[in-house]
Amino acid sequence: MADTSAGERASRRREAVRGFSLVSPPLLYALLLLAAPLSAVVVISFWTQDYLTLTPGFTLDNYEQALTRPVFQTLLSRSLGVALLVTAVTVVLAFPVAYYVSFHVRPERKALWIFLITIPFWTSYLLRVFLWRVILGYNGVLNTGLLGIGVIDEPLTFLLYNVNAVIITLAHAWAPFAILPIFVALEKIDRSLLEASHDLGESRVRTFLRVTLPLAMPGVVAAVLIVFIPTIGDYVTPSLVGGSSGQLIANMIQVQFLRLNNAPLGAALAVTTMLIVGAMSVLFLLFTRRYLRGQQ
Amino acid sequence: MSGARIPWLYAFVLGYLIFLYAPIVLLPLFAFNNSTTIAFPLQGFTFRWFTELTRVPALHEAVKNSLFVAVVTAISATILGICAARASTRYRFPVQGGIMGLIMLPLVLPEIIVAMSLLVVLLRLGINLGLWTVILGHVLICTPFCVAILSSAFRNLDRSLEEAAFDLGESRWSTFRLITLPLVLPGVISSLLISFTISLDEFIIAFFLSGAETTLPVYIFSQFRFPARLPVVMALGTILLVLSLLLLSVAEYFRRRGLRQTGAGDSGGFL
């Protein structure tokens, strides 16, 4: 705008100053307790540690170890695989539920449904993970139930203390985080578009594929990222139900920090993991953005 | 539009709800089960796990610690949340997106990264670990939730009400106190309750940063190693379940009342 008057500019500056001063307490907090510590982790990942003393310096040894030692490679690739699988399972299972609540539940009852879906999320995470151990164990609910009705002759052992248990438990833990963004995206869809599609002779399935699904994509993308990124760093689930074959990279980071006293290596592992996760998320966003644009 | 029911979709949703609720239903079952092992078949009804809860001093200490941490966290995170939500909904300022992104970042950051980076810095600075360091971490991860809840409360606010008060000679602060705050109060209460609940349940940060003092989740985690203690943990879990259901119902009530007051439609959900 060329003819912005001086008064308008002054008022805009006043607004900026007020906004800044108001946002400064939470901003300072985030800078001091989030940005600074995260930067510190990056710096420390280039240091070395000898028993309890950290030695400042610059070495790429930690990264070399993080990327080349077989134990770290195994954990990292397993973590990525588990996170991808958990994300896929969670989002695919969540979509129909979000669709049902958005399209088949009466408007005045939607809030109640969302409340119902979020309740399990608000109960103790530790206890939920532990209860999956009760359900999936050798003498667990599932095995005794299946034995009782005669479906199996001896308890299934592939359920607990391995990667399967980690995937089931995480898919359960992250369910509401996948359902809510998809639900919000579905709610935004203008219903008259669907009627138009029907009127123009499209079948219900084709309407879903060509109208509903593309318009719901922002929600699906959000759900994928919200589930995928934190799942990589989950520590409780693998340590409670994963057994030795279900340990993930977060467990190794914890061990390096708290038990082996090798903070630089732990930091390098954490930075490597976050870089890979960040790169995958950016790639995913680029891919879906192009896909979304192609749909319009 | 409420299209015709699709039977398989309905069946799928029911199955999914069973999956969601399966672990939670087991909690009260085993809390009242008269057996030291957590397995079917159930052995009869008992209250003894609940009475045993009253005889564990370590647990009482952990509950007290957790309540302290959760109360301080809820108040601090809500105050920070009010600042950020008000600033981002009412004013335009440079690098707003970046600043809000940084404040909301803990929402998508794995908790172990937050916990670990704080631990590194606190140890380097020579700060002793304890309840206050847990609070530092909890405020960080609760603030984004508070901002999300409070932003929608501030956004639904009719700005002309504030302008009217301003025109009638109230100062900016008294306008905020007399007009804005009462209207967003339901959002504030809901934000307090949600951050209280998150802090009470948070384990990873507490595990890294609590040092010698234990919070409730850290105590529960330590009990998992002793199978004989598990029925007591189930009883404890049942009490926590009932409490968090109560808290959430109250939070939901206030959130809806807030929406009614500001005349906005219900978009559902906390997140």
Coordinates of C-alpha atoms in Angstrom, one line a residue:
Chain A
M1 CA 0.0 0.0 0.0
A2 CA 1.6 3.2 -1.2
D3 CA -0.5 5.8 0.7
T4 CA -0.3 4.4 4.2
S5 CA -0.6 7.4 6.4
A6 CA 1.9 8.1 9.1
G7 CA -0.8 7.7 11.8
E8 CA -1.6 4.2 10.5
R9 CA 2.1 3.2 10.5
A10 CA 2.4 4.5 14.1
S11 CA -0.6 2.6 15.3
R12 CA 0.8 -0.5 13.6
R13 CA 4.1 0.0 15.4
R14 CA 2.3 0.5 18.7
E15 CA 0.4 -2.8 18.1
A16 CA 3.7 -4.6 17.4
V17 CA 5.2 -3.3 20.6
R18 CA 2.2 -4.3 22.7
G19 CA 2.2 -7.7 21.0
F20 CA 5.9 -8.2 21.6
S21 CA 5.8 -7.2 25.3
L22 CA 2.8 -9.5 25.9
V23 CA 4.4 -12.5 24.2
S24 CA 7.8 -11.9 25.8
P25 CA 7.3 -13.9 29.0
P26 CA 6.4 -17.2 27.2
L27 CA 9.0 -16.4 24.5
L28 CA 11.7 -15.9 27.1
Y29 CA 10.7 -19.1 28.8
A30 CA 10.9 -21.0 25.6
L31 CA 14.2 -19.5 24.6
L32 CA 15.8 -20.2 28.0
L33 CA 14.4 -23.7 28.6
L34 CA 13.9 -25.0 25.1
A35 CA 16.0 -23.3 22.5
A36 CA 19.1 -22.9 24.7
P37 CA 19.1 -26.5 26.0
L38 CA 18.5 -27.9 22.5
S39 CA 21.4 -25.9 21.2
A40 CA 23.5 -27.1 24.2
V41 CA 22.7 -30.7 23.1
V42 CA 23.9 -30.0 19.6
V43 CA 27.1 -28.5 21.0
I44 CA 27.8 -31.3 23.5
S45 CA 27.4 -33.9 20.7
F46 CA 30.7 -32.7 19.4
W47 CA 32.4 -33.0 22.8
T48 CA 34.0 -36.0 24.5
Q49 CA 33.3 -37.5 28.0
D50 CA 35.8 -39.3 30.2
Y51 CA 34.0 -41.0 33.0
L52 CA 32.2 -38.0 34.7
T53 CA 34.1 -35.0 33.1
L54 CA 32.8 -33.5 29.9
T55 CA 35.6 -32.2 27.7
P56 CA 34.7 -29.4 25.3
G57 CA 36.2 -29.6 21.9
F58 CA 35.2 -30.5 18.4
T59 CA 35.1 -34.1 17.3
L60 CA 32.9 -36.0 14.9
D61 CA 33.6 -39.3 16.7
N62 CA 30.2 -39.5 18.3
Y63 CA 28.5 -39.1 15.0
E64 CA 30.7 -41.7 13.4
Q65 CA 29.8 -44.1 16.2
A66 CA 26.1 -43.2 16.0
L67 CA 26.0 -43.9 12.3
T68 CA 28.4 -46.9 12.0
R69 CA 28.1 -49.0 15.1
P70 CA 25.8 -51.9 14.3
V71 CA 23.9 -51.7 17.6
F72 CA 22.9 -48.1 16.9
Q73 CA 22.1 -48.8 13.2
T74 CA 19.8 -51.6 14.3
L75 CA 18.1 -49.5 16.9
L76 CA 17.7 -46.5 14.6
S77 CA 16.3 -48.5 11.7
R78 CA 14.0 -50.4 14.0
S79 CA 12.8 -47.2 15.6
L80 CA 12.1 -45.7 12.1
G81 CA 10.3 -48.9 11.0
V82 CA 8.2 -49.1 14.1
A83 CA 7.3 -45.4 14.0
L84 CA 6.3 -45.7 10.3
L85 CA 4.2 -48.8 11.0
V86 CA 2.6 -47.3 14.1
T87 CA 1.8 -44.1 12.1
A88 CA 0.3 -46.0 9.2
V89 CA -1.8 -48.3 11.5
T90 CA -2.9 -45.4 13.7
V91 CA -4.0 -43.1 10.9
V92 CA -5.6 -45.8 8.8
L93 CA -7.6 -47.0 11.8
A94 CA -8.4 -43.5 12.9
F95 CA -9.8 -42.2 9.6
P96 CA -13.0 -44.2 9.5
V97 CA -13.7 -43.2 13.1
A98 CA -13.2 -39.5 12.4
Y99 CA -15.3 -39.9 9.3
Y100 CA -18.1 -41.6 11.2
V101 CA -18.2 -38.9 13.9
S102 CA -18.1 -36.1 11.3
F103 CA -20.6 -37.5 8.8
H104 CA -22.9 -40.0 10.7
V105 CA -23.3 -38.5 14.2
R106 CA -25.9 -35.9 14.8
P107 CA -24.3 -32.4 15.3
E108 CA -25.4 -32.0 18.9
R109 CA -23.8 -35.3 19.9
K110 CA -20.4 -34.8 18.2
A111 CA -18.8 -33.2 21.2
L112 CA -19.9 -36.1 23.3
W113 CA -18.3 -38.6 20.9
I114 CA -15.1 -36.6 20.8
F115 CA -15.1 -36.6 24.6
L116 CA -15.6 -40.4 24.6
I117 CA -12.7 -40.9 22.2
T118 CA -10.3 -38.7 24.3
I119 CA -11.1 -40.1 27.7
P120 CA -8.7 -43.1 27.5
F121 CA -6.0 -40.7 26.5
W122 CA -6.4 -38.8 29.8
T123 CA -5.8 -41.8 32.0
S124 CA -2.3 -42.6 33.2
Y125 CA -0.1 -43.4 30.3
L126 CA 2.1 -45.7 32.4
L127 CA -0.8 -47.7 33.6
R128 CA -2.3 -48.0 30.0
V129 CA 1.0 -49.4 28.8
F130 CA 1.2 -51.7 31.7
L131 CA -2.3 -52.9 31.1
W132 CA -1.4 -53.9 27.6
R133 CA 1.2 -56.1 29.2
V134 CA -1.7 -57.7 31.2
I135 CA -3.8 -58.1 28.0
L136 CA -1.0 -59.5 25.8
G137 CA 1.0 -61.6 28.3
Y138 CA 1.5 -65.4 28.4
N139 CA -1.2 -65.7 31.0
G140 CA -2.9 -62.5 29.7
V141 CA -6.4 -61.6 29.1
L142 CA -6.2 -62.4 25.4
N143 CA -4.6 -65.8 25.8
T144 CA -6.8 -67.0 28.6
G145 CA -9.8 -65.7 26.7
L146 CA -8.9 -67.5 23.4
L147 CA -7.9 -70.7 25.3
G148 CA -11.3 -70.5 27.1
I149 CA -13.3 -70.5 23.9
G150 CA -11.0 -73.1 22.3
V151 CA -9.7 -71.0 19.4
I152 CA -6.1 -71.9 20.4
D153 CA -4.5 -74.9 22.2
E154 CA -1.6 -73.1 23.8
P155 CA -0.9 -69.5 24.7
L156 CA 0.3 -67.3 21.9
T157 CA 3.9 -66.1 22.6
F158 CA 4.3 -63.6 19.7
L159 CA 2.2 -61.0 21.4
L160 CA 4.3 -59.7 24.3
Y161 CA 8.0 -58.5 24.7
N162 CA 8.6 -57.8 21.1
V163 CA 8.0 -55.2 18.4
N164 CA 4.3 -56.3 17.9
A165 CA 3.5 -55.3 21.5
V166 CA 5.2 -52.0 21.0
I167 CA 3.2 -51.3 17.8
I168 CA -0.2 -52.3 19.4
T169 CA 0.4 -50.2 22.5
L170 CA 1.6 -47.1 20.6
A171 CA -1.3 -47.4 18.1
H172 CA -3.5 -47.3 21.1
A173 CA -1.7 -44.5 22.9
W174 CA -1.7 -42.1 19.9
A175 CA -5.3 -42.8 18.6
P176 CA -6.8 -39.5 19.7
F177 CA -3.9 -37.5 18.2
A178 CA -4.7 -39.1 14.9
I179 CA -8.5 -38.9 15.1
L180 CA -8.8 -35.2 16.2
P181 CA -7.0 -33.5 13.3
I182 CA -8.7 -35.7 10.7
F183 CA -12.1 -34.9 12.4
V184 CA -11.4 -31.2 12.3
A185 CA -10.5 -31.4 8.6
L186 CA -13.6 -33.4 7.8
E187 CA -15.8 -30.9 9.7
K188 CA -14.5 -28.1 7.5
I189 CA -15.7 -29.7 4.3
D190 CA -18.6 -27.9 2.8
R191 CA -21.4 -30.5 2.7
S192 CA -22.9 -28.9 -0.4
L193 CA -19.9 -30.1 -2.4
L194 CA -20.9 -33.6 -1.7
E195 CA -24.5 -33.0 -2.7
A196 CA -23.2 -31.4 -5.9
S197 CA -21.1 -34.5 -6.6
H198 CA -24.2 -36.7 -6.0
D199 CA -26.4 -34.6 -8.2
L200 CA -23.8 -34.8 -11.0
G201 CA -24.2 -38.6 -10.8
E202 CA -21.1 -39.7 -9.0
S203 CA -21.4 -42.8 -6.8
R204 CA -20.8 -42.6 -3.1
V205 CA -17.4 -44.3 -3.4
R206 CA -16.3 -41.9 -6.2
T207 CA -17.5 -38.9 -4.2
F208 CA -15.5 -40.1 -1.3
L209 CA -12.4 -40.6 -3.3
R210 CA -12.6 -37.5 -5.4
V211 CA -14.1 -35.0 -3.0
T212 CA -14.0 -36.0 0.6
L213 CA -10.6 -37.7 0.8
P214 CA -8.6 -34.9 -1.0
L215 CA -10.3 -32.2 1.2
A216 CA -9.5 -34.3 4.3
M217 CA -5.8 -34.5 3.3
P218 CA -4.6 -31.6 5.5
G219 CA -6.0 -33.4 8.6
V220 CA -4.4 -36.7 7.5
V221 CA -1.0 -34.9 7.0
A222 CA -1.3 -33.3 10.4
A223 CA -2.2 -36.7 12.0
V224 CA 0.8 -38.4 10.4
L225 CA 3.2 -35.8 11.7
I226 CA 1.7 -35.6 15.1
V227 CA 1.9 -39.4 15.5
F228 CA 5.2 -40.0 13.7
I229 CA 7.5 -37.5 15.4
P230 CA 6.9 -38.2 19.1
T231 CA 6.6 -42.0 18.5
I232 CA 10.3 -42.1 17.5
G233 CA 11.2 -40.7 20.9
D234 CA 9.0 -43.0 23.0
Y235 CA 10.8 -44.5 25.8
V236 CA 8.2 -46.0 28.2
T237 CA 6.4 -48.4 25.8
P238 CA 9.5 -50.2 24.5
S239 CA 10.9 -50.5 28.0
L240 CA 7.7 -52.0 29.5
V241 CA 6.4 -54.2 26.7
G242 CA 9.2 -54.4 24.1
G243 CA 11.4 -57.0 25.7
S244 CA 15.0 -57.1 24.5
S245 CA 14.0 -57.3 20.8
G246 CA 11.6 -54.3 21.0
Q247 CA 14.0 -51.7 22.4
L248 CA 14.1 -48.5 20.5
I249 CA 16.6 -45.6 20.0
A250 CA 15.1 -43.6 22.9
N251 CA 16.0 -46.4 25.3
M252 CA 19.6 -46.2 24.1
I253 CA 19.7 -42.4 24.5
Q254 CA 18.4 -42.8 28.0
V255 CA 21.1 -45.5 28.8
Q256 CA 23.9 -43.3 27.4
F257 CA 22.8 -40.3 29.5
L258 CA 21.8 -41.9 32.8
R259 CA 23.7 -45.1 33.1
L260 CA 26.8 -45.1 30.8
N261 CA 27.5 -41.5 31.5
N262 CA 28.3 -40.8 27.9
A263 CA 26.3 -37.6 27.3
P264 CA 28.1 -36.7 24.1
L265 CA 27.3 -40.0 22.4
G266 CA 23.7 -39.8 23.7
A267 CA 23.4 -36.2 22.3
A268 CA 24.8 -37.3 19.0
L269 CA 22.3 -40.1 18.8
A270 CA 19.5 -37.7 19.7
V271 CA 20.6 -35.1 17.1
T272 CA 21.0 -37.8 14.4
T273 CA 17.5 -39.2 15.2
M274 CA 15.9 -35.8 15.1
L275 CA 17.6 -34.8 11.9
I276 CA 16.4 -38.0 10.2
V277 CA 12.9 -37.5 11.6
G278 CA 13.0 -33.8 10.5
A279 CA 14.1 -34.7 7.0
M280 CA 11.5 -37.4 6.7
S281 CA 8.8 -34.9 7.9
V282 CA 9.9 -32.2 5.4
L283 CA 10.0 -34.7 2.6
F284 CA 6.5 -36.0 3.5
L285 CA 5.2 -32.4 3.6
L286 CA 6.7 -31.6 0.2
F287 CA 5.3 -34.8 -1.3
T288 CA 1.8 -34.2 0.1
R289 CA 1.8 -30.5 -0.8
R290 CA 2.4 -31.4 -4.4
Y291 CA -0.2 -34.1 -4.2
L292 CA -2.7 -31.6 -2.7
R293 CA -2.0 -29.0 -5.4
G294 CA -2.4 -31.7 -8.1
Q295 CA -5.9 -32.4 -6.7
Q296 CA -7.1 -28.8 -7.0
Chain B
M1 CA -25.7 -34.2 6.2
S2 CA -26.3 -37.4 8.0
G3 CA -26.1 -40.0 5.3
A4 CA -27.7 -43.5 5.6
R5 CA -25.9 -45.7 8.1
I6 CA -23.2 -47.9 6.7
P7 CA -23.3 -51.1 8.8
W8 CA -19.7 -52.0 8.4
L9 CA -18.5 -48.6 9.4
Y10 CA -20.7 -48.6 12.5
A11 CA -19.3 -52.1 13.4
F12 CA -15.7 -50.8 12.9
V13 CA -16.2 -47.8 15.1
L14 CA -17.7 -50.0 17.9
G15 CA -14.7 -52.4 17.6
Y16 CA -12.4 -49.4 17.7
L17 CA -14.0 -48.1 20.9
I18 CA -13.6 -51.5 22.5
F19 CA -9.9 -51.4 21.6
L20 CA -9.7 -47.9 23.1
Y21 CA -11.4 -48.9 26.3
A22 CA -10.0 -52.4 26.7
P23 CA -7.1 -51.5 29.0
I24 CA -9.0 -49.0 31.1
V25 CA -11.9 -51.4 31.8
L26 CA -9.3 -53.9 33.2
L27 CA -8.1 -51.4 35.8
P28 CA -11.1 -51.5 38.2
L29 CA -11.5 -55.3 37.6
F30 CA -8.1 -56.1 39.0
A31 CA -8.3 -53.4 41.6
F32 CA -11.2 -55.2 43.3
N33 CA -9.9 -58.7 42.5
N34 CA -9.0 -60.9 45.5
S35 CA -5.7 -62.3 44.1
T36 CA -2.1 -61.3 44.2
T37 CA -1.6 -62.1 40.5
I38 CA -3.0 -60.0 37.7
A39 CA -4.6 -62.7 35.6
F40 CA -8.0 -64.2 34.7
P41 CA -10.1 -65.9 36.1
L42 CA -11.1 -63.3 38.7
Q43 CA -10.9 -64.6 42.3
G44 CA -13.7 -62.7 44.1
F45 CA -14.2 -59.2 45.4
T46 CA -12.0 -57.4 47.9
F47 CA -11.2 -53.9 49.2
R48 CA -7.9 -54.9 50.7
W49 CA -5.7 -53.3 47.9
F50 CA -7.4 -50.0 48.6
T51 CA -6.9 -50.2 52.4
E52 CA -3.2 -51.2 51.7
L53 CA -2.8 -48.0 49.8
T54 CA -3.2 -46.1 53.1
R55 CA -0.2 -47.9 54.6
V56 CA 2.5 -46.8 52.2
P57 CA 4.4 -43.7 53.3
A58 CA 6.5 -43.6 50.0
L59 CA 3.2 -43.3 48.1
H60 CA 1.9 -40.5 50.2
E61 CA 5.1 -38.6 49.7
A62 CA 4.9 -39.2 45.9
V63 CA 1.2 -38.0 45.9
K64 CA 2.1 -34.9 47.8
N65 CA 5.1 -34.1 45.5
S66 CA 2.9 -34.7 42.4
L67 CA 0.1 -32.4 43.6
F68 CA 2.7 -29.7 44.4
V69 CA 4.3 -30.0 41.0
A70 CA 0.9 -30.1 39.2
V71 CA -0.5 -27.1 40.9
V72 CA 2.6 -24.9 40.4
T73 CA 2.8 -26.1 36.8
A74 CA -0.9 -25.5 36.0
I75 CA -0.8 -21.9 37.3
S76 CA 2.5 -21.0 35.6
A77 CA 1.7 -22.6 32.3
T78 CA -1.7 -20.9 32.2
I79 CA -0.2 -17.5 32.9
L80 CA 2.3 -18.0 30.1
G81 CA -0.5 -19.4 28.0
I82 CA -2.7 -16.3 28.6
C83 CA 0.2 -14.0 27.5
A84 CA 0.9 -16.0 24.3
A85 CA -2.7 -16.6 23.4
R86 CA -3.7 -13.0 24.0
A87 CA -0.7 -11.6 22.0
S88 CA -1.3 -13.9 19.0
T89 CA -5.0 -13.4 18.8
R90 CA -5.2 -9.7 19.5
Y91 CA -2.0 -8.2 18.0
R92 CA 0.1 -8.5 14.8
F93 CA 3.8 -8.3 15.4
P94 CA 7.0 -9.3 13.4
V95 CA 8.1 -12.9 13.3
Q96 CA 4.8 -13.9 15.0
G97 CA 4.8 -17.2 13.2
G98 CA 8.3 -18.1 14.4
I99 CA 7.7 -17.0 17.9
M100 CA 4.5 -18.9 18.3
G101 CA 6.1 -21.9 16.6
L102 CA 8.9 -22.0 19.2
I103 CA 6.3 -21.8 22.0
M104 CA 4.2 -24.6 20.5
L105 CA 7.2 -26.7 19.6
P106 CA 7.1 -29.0 22.7
L107 CA 3.8 -30.3 21.3
V108 CA 5.6 -32.2 18.6
L109 CA 9.0 -32.7 20.2
P110 CA 9.5 -36.2 21.7
E111 CA 9.5 -35.8 25.5
I112 CA 12.8 -37.6 25.9
I113 CA 14.5 -34.9 23.8
V114 CA 13.0 -32.2 26.1
A115 CA 14.0 -34.1 29.2
M116 CA 17.5 -34.9 28.1
S117 CA 18.3 -31.4 26.9
L118 CA 17.1 -29.9 30.2
L119 CA 19.0 -32.5 32.1
V120 CA 22.3 -31.6 30.3
V121 CA 21.9 -27.9 30.9
L122 CA 20.8 -28.2 34.6
L123 CA 23.7 -30.5 35.4
R124 CA 26.2 -28.3 33.6
L125 CA 24.9 -25.3 35.6
G126 CA 25.2 -27.3 38.8
I127 CA 21.6 -27.0 39.7
N128 CA 20.4 -29.8 42.0
L129 CA 17.6 -32.0 40.6
G130 CA 14.3 -32.0 42.5
L131 CA 10.7 -31.0 42.2
W132 CA 11.5 -27.5 40.9
T133 CA 13.4 -28.8 38.0
V134 CA 10.5 -31.1 37.1
I135 CA 8.2 -28.1 37.3
L136 CA 10.5 -26.3 34.8
G137 CA 10.1 -29.1 32.3
H138 CA 6.3 -29.5 32.9
V139 CA 5.6 -25.8 32.4
L140 CA 7.4 -26.1 29.0
I141 CA 5.3 -29.0 27.8
C142 CA 2.0 -27.8 29.3
T143 CA 2.2 -24.2 27.9
P144 CA 1.3 -25.2 24.3
F145 CA -1.8 -27.0 25.4
C146 CA -2.8 -23.9 27.4
V147 CA -2.1 -21.7 24.4
A148 CA -4.3 -23.9 22.2
I149 CA -7.2 -23.8 24.7
L150 CA -6.9 -20.1 25.5
S151 CA -6.4 -19.0 21.9
S152 CA -9.8 -20.3 21.0
A153 CA -11.3 -18.6 24.0
F154 CA -9.7 -15.3 23.1
R155 CA -10.6 -15.7 19.4
N156 CA -14.3 -16.2 20.2
L157 CA -14.3 -13.0 22.2
D158 CA -16.3 -10.1 20.7
R159 CA -13.8 -7.3 20.4
S160 CA -16.5 -4.6 20.3
L161 CA -17.2 -5.3 24.0
E162 CA -13.6 -4.3 24.9
E163 CA -13.7 -1.3 22.6
A164 CA -17.0 -0.2 24.2
A165 CA -15.4 -0.3 27.7
F166 CA -12.4 1.5 26.4
D167 CA -14.6 4.3 24.9
L168 CA -16.4 4.6 28.2
G169 CA -13.2 5.6 29.8
E170 CA -11.8 2.4 31.3
S171 CA -8.0 1.9 31.1
R172 CA -6.6 -0.9 29.1
W173 CA -5.8 -2.9 32.3
S174 CA -9.2 -2.4 33.9
T175 CA -10.9 -3.3 30.5
F176 CA -8.9 -6.5 30.6
R177 CA -9.8 -7.2 34.2
L178 CA -13.5 -6.3 34.0
I179 CA -14.5 -7.4 30.5
T180 CA -11.9 -9.7 28.9
L181 CA -10.9 -11.9 31.8
P182 CA -14.5 -12.8 33.0
L183 CA -15.4 -13.7 29.4
V184 CA -12.4 -16.0 28.9
L185 CA -12.5 -17.3 32.5
P186 CA -14.1 -20.7 31.4
G187 CA -11.1 -21.1 29.1
V188 CA -8.7 -20.2 31.9
I189 CA -10.2 -22.8 34.2
S190 CA -10.2 -25.4 31.5
S191 CA -6.5 -24.6 30.8
L192 CA -5.7 -25.0 34.5
L193 CA -7.4 -28.3 34.7
I194 CA -5.8 -29.7 31.5
S195 CA -2.3 -28.7 32.5
F196 CA -2.8 -30.0 36.0
T197 CA -3.9 -33.4 34.5
I198 CA -0.9 -33.5 32.1
S199 CA 1.6 -32.7 34.8
L200 CA 0.1 -35.2 37.2
D201 CA 0.5 -38.0 34.6
E202 CA 3.8 -37.0 33.1
F203 CA 6.5 -39.6 33.5
I204 CA 9.6 -39.1 31.2
I205 CA 10.5 -35.6 32.3
A206 CA 9.9 -36.4 35.9
F207 CA 12.0 -39.5 35.6
F208 CA 15.0 -37.6 34.2
L209 CA 14.7 -34.5 36.3
S210 CA 13.3 -35.5 39.7
G211 CA 16.5 -36.6 41.3
A212 CA 15.9 -38.2 44.7
E213 CA 12.3 -36.9 45.0
T214 CA 9.7 -39.0 43.4
T215 CA 6.5 -38.0 41.7
L216 CA 3.5 -40.3 41.4
P217 CA 4.3 -41.7 37.9
V218 CA 7.9 -42.3 38.9
Y219 CA 6.7 -44.2 42.0
I220 CA 4.3 -46.3 39.9
F221 CA 7.1 -47.1 37.4
S222 CA 9.3 -48.3 40.2
Q223 CA 6.5 -50.6 41.5
F224 CA 6.2 -52.4 38.1
R225 CA 9.4 -54.4 39.1
F226 CA 7.7 -56.0 42.1
P227 CA 4.8 -58.3 40.9
A228 CA 3.4 -58.5 44.5
R229 CA 2.8 -54.7 44.5
L230 CA 0.8 -54.7 41.3
P231 CA -2.7 -55.1 42.7
V232 CA -2.1 -52.1 44.9
V233 CA -0.9 -50.2 41.8
M234 CA -4.2 -51.2 40.1
A235 CA -6.2 -49.8 43.1
L236 CA -4.2 -46.6 42.8
G237 CA -4.8 -46.5 39.1
T238 CA -8.5 -46.8 39.6
I239 CA -8.6 -43.9 42.0
L240 CA -6.6 -41.8 39.5
L241 CA -8.9 -42.8 36.7
V242 CA -12.0 -41.6 38.6
L243 CA -10.2 -38.4 39.6
S244 CA -9.1 -37.5 36.1
L245 CA -12.6 -38.3 34.7
L246 CA -14.0 -35.9 37.3
L247 CA -11.5 -33.2 36.4
L248 CA -12.1 -33.6 32.7
S249 CA -15.8 -33.5 33.0
V250 CA -15.5 -30.2 35.0
A251 CA -13.0 -28.9 32.3
E252 CA -15.4 -29.8 29.5
Y253 CA -18.3 -28.2 31.4
F254 CA -16.4 -24.9 31.7
R255 CA -15.3 -25.1 28.1
R256 CA -18.8 -25.5 26.9
R257 CA -20.1 -22.7 29.2
G258 CA -17.4 -20.5 27.8
L259 CA -18.5 -21.2 24.2
R260 CA -22.1 -20.5 25.1
Q261 CA -21.2 -17.2 26.8
T262 CA -19.3 -15.9 23.8
G263 CA -22.0 -17.3 21.5
A264 CA -19.6 -19.4 19.4
G265 CA -20.4 -22.8 17.9
D266 CA -19.0 -25.9 19.5
S267 CA -16.1 -27.3 17.6
G268 CA -15.6 -30.1 20.1
G269 CA -12.6 -31.5 21.9
F270 CA -9.8 -30.1 23.9
L271 CA -7.0 -30.3 21.3

